[in-house]
Amino acid sequence: MVREILRLGNPALYEKSAPVTNDELERMRAVAVDLRDTLLDYRKRHQAGRAIAAPQIGVQKRMIYLQTDQTIVLINPVLSFPDGEQMEVLDDCMSFPGLLVRVMRFKRCTVRFRDLEWNEQKLYFEGDLAELLQHEYDHLDGMLATMRAVDNRSFFFV
């Protein structure tokens, strides 16, 4: 089901999400379907969007839906950064369409997570996918790109 994407200023976007427990897995499968439907609807309307975090649809759980060349559902992800090298990027978000924010992100990251079968997984990302994952992970901690702006001149309307 397509869900409303919470917008910048909604207090729920600033809350830290709770971990998913094994007994919530069936509910999380339904949330994953809603995340997929919502992302695909956003893509259709805006020709953008590669990932969405559960808090963006009002579900305060640590879950990310990523759809690029493959679909990955990340439950309780934990990020690490192998070398600390950073890059400056213009970040956008479905929660504030039309606004770009200049932020610093790590060039590479490793993520450990559970999948929808509750199996432990580990993936490595670099470049734009590393940036994307960090952006979505921030949503799980109630952090928006606007809060990571390089400075007060880092905001651009498109």
PDB file of C-alpha atoms in Angstrom:
ATOM      1  CA  MET A   1       0.000   0.000   0.000  1.00  0.00           C
ATOM      2  CA  VAL A   2       1.270   3.479  -0.855  1.00  0.00           C
ATOM      3  CA  ARG A   3       1.802   5.426   2.368  1.00  0.00           C
ATOM      4  CA  GLU A   4       2.211   9.139   2.977  1.00  0.00           C
ATOM      5  CA  ILE A   5       5.856  10.218   3.173  1.00  0.00           C
ATOM      6  CA  LEU A   6       6.379  12.376   6.232  1.00  0.00           C
ATOM      7  CA  ARG A   7       7.688  15.849   5.404  1.00  0.00           C
ATOM      8  CA  LEU A   8      10.417  18.013   6.877  1.00  0.00           C
ATOM      9  CA  GLY A   9       9.152  19.440  10.163  1.00  0.00           C
ATOM     10  CA  ASN A  10       7.090  16.404  11.159  1.00  0.00           C
ATOM     11  CA  PRO A  11       8.198  15.553  14.728  1.00  0.00           C
ATOM     12  CA  ALA A  12       8.196  11.802  13.980  1.00  0.00           C
ATOM     13  CA  LEU A  13      11.129  12.280  11.585  1.00  0.00           C
ATOM     14  CA  TYR A  14      13.323  13.365  14.502  1.00  0.00           C
ATOM     15  CA  GLU A  15      12.686  10.297  16.690  1.00  0.00           C
ATOM     16  CA  LYS A  16      15.182   7.474  17.070  1.00  0.00           C
ATOM     17  CA  SER A  17      13.722   4.205  15.769  1.00  0.00           C
ATOM     18  CA  ALA A  18      13.502   1.037  17.825  1.00  0.00           C
ATOM     19  CA  PRO A  19      15.209  -2.199  16.772  1.00  0.00           C
ATOM     20  CA  VAL A  20      13.102  -4.833  15.071  1.00  0.00           C
ATOM     21  CA  THR A  21      12.690  -8.048  17.055  1.00  0.00           C
ATOM     22  CA  ASN A  22      12.359 -11.518  15.578  1.00  0.00           C
ATOM     23  CA  ASP A  23       8.714 -11.760  16.678  1.00  0.00           C
ATOM     24  CA  GLU A  24       7.906  -8.613  14.628  1.00  0.00           C
ATOM     25  CA  LEU A  25       9.193 -10.128  11.392  1.00  0.00           C
ATOM     26  CA  GLU A  26       5.769 -10.835   9.877  1.00  0.00           C
ATOM     27  CA  ARG A  27       4.705  -7.225  10.459  1.00  0.00           C
ATOM     28  CA  MET A  28       7.994  -6.036   8.941  1.00  0.00           C
ATOM     29  CA  ARG A  29       7.298  -8.025   5.780  1.00  0.00           C
ATOM     30  CA  ALA A  30       4.091  -6.002   5.385  1.00  0.00           C
ATOM     31  CA  VAL A  31       6.017  -2.781   6.077  1.00  0.00           C
ATOM     32  CA  ALA A  32       8.537  -3.783   3.379  1.00  0.00           C
ATOM     33  CA  VAL A  33       5.671  -4.047   0.869  1.00  0.00           C
ATOM     34  CA  ASP A  34       4.437  -0.590   1.898  1.00  0.00           C
ATOM     35  CA  LEU A  35       7.981   0.815   1.560  1.00  0.00           C
ATOM     36  CA  ARG A  36       8.278  -0.701  -1.925  1.00  0.00           C
ATOM     37  CA  ASP A  37       4.888   0.600  -3.033  1.00  0.00           C
ATOM     38  CA  THR A  38       5.596   4.069  -1.619  1.00  0.00           C
ATOM     39  CA  LEU A  39       9.040   4.235  -3.256  1.00  0.00           C
ATOM     40  CA  LEU A  40       7.698   3.115  -6.639  1.00  0.00           C
ATOM     41  CA  ASP A  41       4.859   5.638  -6.428  1.00  0.00           C
ATOM     42  CA  TYR A  42       7.358   8.404  -5.606  1.00  0.00           C
ATOM     43  CA  ARG A  43       9.550   7.341  -8.555  1.00  0.00           C
ATOM     44  CA  LYS A  44       6.554   7.450 -10.885  1.00  0.00           C
ATOM     45  CA  ARG A  45       5.624  10.956  -9.786  1.00  0.00           C
ATOM     46  CA  HIS A  46       9.127  12.477  -9.382  1.00  0.00           C
ATOM     47  CA  GLN A  47      11.467  10.305 -11.501  1.00  0.00           C
ATOM     48  CA  ALA A  48      13.733   9.922  -8.449  1.00  0.00           C
ATOM     49  CA  GLY A  49      14.152   7.711  -5.408  1.00  0.00           C
ATOM     50  CA  ARG A  50      16.308   4.664  -4.753  1.00  0.00           C
ATOM     51  CA  ALA A  51      15.646   3.936  -1.089  1.00  0.00           C
ATOM     52  CA  ILE A  52      13.330   4.736   1.792  1.00  0.00           C
ATOM     53  CA  ALA A  53      13.517   4.225   5.550  1.00  0.00           C
ATOM     54  CA  ALA A  54      10.596   3.011   7.655  1.00  0.00           C
ATOM     55  CA  PRO A  55      10.425   6.228   9.740  1.00  0.00           C
ATOM     56  CA  GLN A  56       9.619   8.165   6.556  1.00  0.00           C
ATOM     57  CA  ILE A  57       6.247   6.410   6.458  1.00  0.00           C
ATOM     58  CA  GLY A  58       5.689   6.722  10.200  1.00  0.00           C
ATOM     59  CA  VAL A  59       7.006   3.301  11.245  1.00  0.00           C
ATOM     60  CA  GLN A  60       9.568   3.901  14.010  1.00  0.00           C
ATOM     61  CA  LYS A  61      11.540   0.720  13.351  1.00  0.00           C
ATOM     62  CA  ARG A  62      15.122   0.229  12.137  1.00  0.00           C
ATOM     63  CA  MET A  63      14.408  -0.869   8.577  1.00  0.00           C
ATOM     64  CA  ILE A  64      15.540   0.378   5.153  1.00  0.00           C
ATOM     65  CA  TYR A  65      14.214  -0.607   1.734  1.00  0.00           C
ATOM     66  CA  LEU A  66      16.814  -0.195  -1.027  1.00  0.00           C
ATOM     67  CA  GLN A  67      15.963  -0.673  -4.696  1.00  0.00           C
ATOM     68  CA  THR A  68      18.719  -0.031  -7.222  1.00  0.00           C
ATOM     69  CA  ASP A  69      19.883  -2.817  -9.543  1.00  0.00           C
ATOM     70  CA  GLN A  70      18.701  -5.201  -6.825  1.00  0.00           C
ATOM     71  CA  THR A  71      16.232  -5.003  -3.950  1.00  0.00           C
ATOM     72  CA  ILE A  72      17.597  -5.231  -0.415  1.00  0.00           C
ATOM     73  CA  VAL A  73      15.645  -4.952   2.824  1.00  0.00           C
ATOM     74  CA  LEU A  74      17.938  -4.094   5.722  1.00  0.00           C
ATOM     75  CA  ILE A  75      16.661  -4.805   9.221  1.00  0.00           C
ATOM     76  CA  ASN A  76      18.590  -3.395  12.195  1.00  0.00           C
ATOM     77  CA  PRO A  77      21.490  -2.207  10.039  1.00  0.00           C
ATOM     78  CA  VAL A  78      24.790  -1.239  11.643  1.00  0.00           C
ATOM     79  CA  LEU A  79      27.228   0.865   9.624  1.00  0.00           C
ATOM     80  CA  SER A  80      30.996   0.989   9.817  1.00  0.00           C
ATOM     81  CA  PHE A  81      33.474   2.958   7.760  1.00  0.00           C
ATOM     82  CA  PRO A  82      36.624   1.086   6.721  1.00  0.00           C
ATOM     83  CA  ASP A  83      38.903   4.049   6.052  1.00  0.00           C
ATOM     84  CA  GLY A  84      37.248   7.295   7.148  1.00  0.00           C
ATOM     85  CA  GLU A  85      37.687   8.961   3.738  1.00  0.00           C
ATOM     86  CA  GLN A  86      34.893  11.448   3.089  1.00  0.00           C
ATOM     87  CA  MET A  87      33.311  13.223   0.137  1.00  0.00           C
ATOM     88  CA  GLU A  88      31.104  16.268  -0.223  1.00  0.00           C
ATOM     89  CA  VAL A  89      27.714  15.612  -1.845  1.00  0.00           C
ATOM     90  CA  LEU A  90      24.448  17.368  -2.563  1.00  0.00           C
ATOM     91  CA  ASP A  91      21.865  15.317  -0.699  1.00  0.00           C
ATOM     92  CA  ASP A  92      18.163  15.213  -1.496  1.00  0.00           C
ATOM     93  CA  CYS A  93      15.312  13.486   0.260  1.00  0.00           C
ATOM     94  CA  MET A  94      11.750  12.357  -0.362  1.00  0.00           C
ATOM     95  CA  SER A  95      10.844  14.099   2.904  1.00  0.00           C
ATOM     96  CA  PHE A  96      11.890  17.469   1.436  1.00  0.00           C
ATOM     97  CA  PRO A  97      11.580  17.275  -2.366  1.00  0.00           C
ATOM     98  CA  GLY A  98      13.085  20.150  -4.290  1.00  0.00           C
ATOM     99  CA  LEU A  99      15.731  20.937  -1.671  1.00  0.00           C
ATOM    100  CA  LEU A 100      19.388  19.934  -1.936  1.00  0.00           C
ATOM    101  CA  VAL A 101      21.713  20.035   1.057  1.00  0.00           C
ATOM    102  CA  ARG A 102      25.517  20.004   0.866  1.00  0.00           C
ATOM    103  CA  VAL A 103      26.799  17.423   3.372  1.00  0.00           C
ATOM    104  CA  MET A 104      29.905  15.341   4.032  1.00  0.00           C
ATOM    105  CA  ARG A 105      29.555  11.558   3.761  1.00  0.00           C
ATOM    106  CA  PHE A 106      31.977   8.657   3.968  1.00  0.00           C
ATOM    107  CA  LYS A 107      33.088   7.310   0.584  1.00  0.00           C
ATOM    108  CA  ARG A 108      32.850   3.689   1.686  1.00  0.00           C
ATOM    109  CA  CYS A 109      30.825   1.775   4.243  1.00  0.00           C
ATOM    110  CA  THR A 110      30.121  -1.726   5.419  1.00  0.00           C
ATOM    111  CA  VAL A 111      26.683  -2.619   6.699  1.00  0.00           C
ATOM    112  CA  ARG A 112      25.690  -5.579   8.844  1.00  0.00           C
ATOM    113  CA  PHE A 113      21.972  -6.313   8.993  1.00  0.00           C
ATOM    114  CA  ARG A 114      19.302  -8.971   9.082  1.00  0.00           C
ATOM    115  CA  ASP A 115      17.194  -9.804   6.053  1.00  0.00           C
ATOM    116  CA  LEU A 116      13.479 -10.649   5.938  1.00  0.00           C
ATOM    117  CA  GLU A 117      14.305 -14.261   6.801  1.00  0.00           C
ATOM    118  CA  TRP A 118      16.203 -13.057   9.896  1.00  0.00           C
ATOM    119  CA  ASN A 119      19.542 -14.148   8.427  1.00  0.00           C
ATOM    120  CA  GLU A 120      22.613 -12.056   9.205  1.00  0.00           C
ATOM    121  CA  GLN A 121      24.082 -10.312   6.169  1.00  0.00           C
ATOM    122  CA  LYS A 122      27.028  -8.049   5.427  1.00  0.00           C
ATOM    123  CA  LEU A 123      27.458  -5.773   2.395  1.00  0.00           C
ATOM    124  CA  TYR A 124      30.022  -3.227   1.249  1.00  0.00           C
ATOM    125  CA  PHE A 125      29.090  -0.015  -0.569  1.00  0.00           C
ATOM    126  CA  GLU A 126      31.095   2.812  -2.051  1.00  0.00           C
ATOM    127  CA  GLY A 127      30.440   6.099  -3.801  1.00  0.00           C
ATOM    128  CA  ASP A 128      26.825   7.099  -4.362  1.00  0.00           C
ATOM    129  CA  LEU A 129      25.458   3.885  -2.827  1.00  0.00           C
ATOM    130  CA  ALA A 130      27.523   4.448   0.336  1.00  0.00           C
ATOM    131  CA  GLU A 131      26.120   7.972   0.509  1.00  0.00           C
ATOM    132  CA  LEU A 132      22.585   6.680  -0.064  1.00  0.00           C
ATOM    133  CA  LEU A 133      22.866   4.110   2.699  1.00  0.00           C
ATOM    134  CA  GLN A 134      24.233   6.690   5.152  1.00  0.00           C
ATOM    135  CA  HIS A 135      21.338   9.013   4.295  1.00  0.00           C
ATOM    136  CA  GLU A 136      18.742   6.301   4.962  1.00  0.00           C
ATOM    137  CA  TYR A 137      20.552   5.127   8.100  1.00  0.00           C
ATOM    138  CA  ASP A 138      20.373   8.685   9.458  1.00  0.00           C
ATOM    139  CA  HIS A 139      16.572   8.483   9.227  1.00  0.00           C
ATOM    140  CA  LEU A 140      16.686   5.577  11.685  1.00  0.00           C
ATOM    141  CA  ASP A 141      18.394   7.855  14.214  1.00  0.00           C
ATOM    142  CA  GLY A 142      16.029  10.790  13.664  1.00  0.00           C
ATOM    143  CA  MET A 143      18.672  12.681  11.698  1.00  0.00           C
ATOM    144  CA  LEU A 144      17.931  14.531   8.463  1.00  0.00           C
ATOM    145  CA  ALA A 145      20.413  15.811   5.883  1.00  0.00           C
ATOM    146  CA  THR A 146      19.373  19.350   6.835  1.00  0.00           C
ATOM    147  CA  MET A 147      20.944  18.688  10.240  1.00  0.00           C
ATOM    148  CA  ARG A 148      24.235  17.635   8.601  1.00  0.00           C
ATOM    149  CA  ALA A 149      24.631  20.681   6.359  1.00  0.00           C
ATOM    150  CA  VAL A 150      28.238  21.732   5.854  1.00  0.00           C
ATOM    151  CA  ASP A 151      27.312  25.315   6.784  1.00  0.00           C
ATOM    152  CA  ASN A 152      24.371  27.716   6.675  1.00  0.00           C
ATOM    153  CA  ARG A 153      24.915  28.319   2.922  1.00  0.00           C
ATOM    154  CA  SER A 154      24.522  24.639   2.012  1.00  0.00           C
ATOM    155  CA  PHE A 155      20.870  24.687   0.936  1.00  0.00           C
ATOM    156  CA  PHE A 156      19.693  24.842  -2.679  1.00  0.00           C
ATOM    157  CA  PHE A 157      16.250  24.711  -4.303  1.00  0.00           C
ATOM    158  CA  VAL A 158      15.942  22.800  -7.578  1.00  0.00           C
TER     159      VAL A 158
END
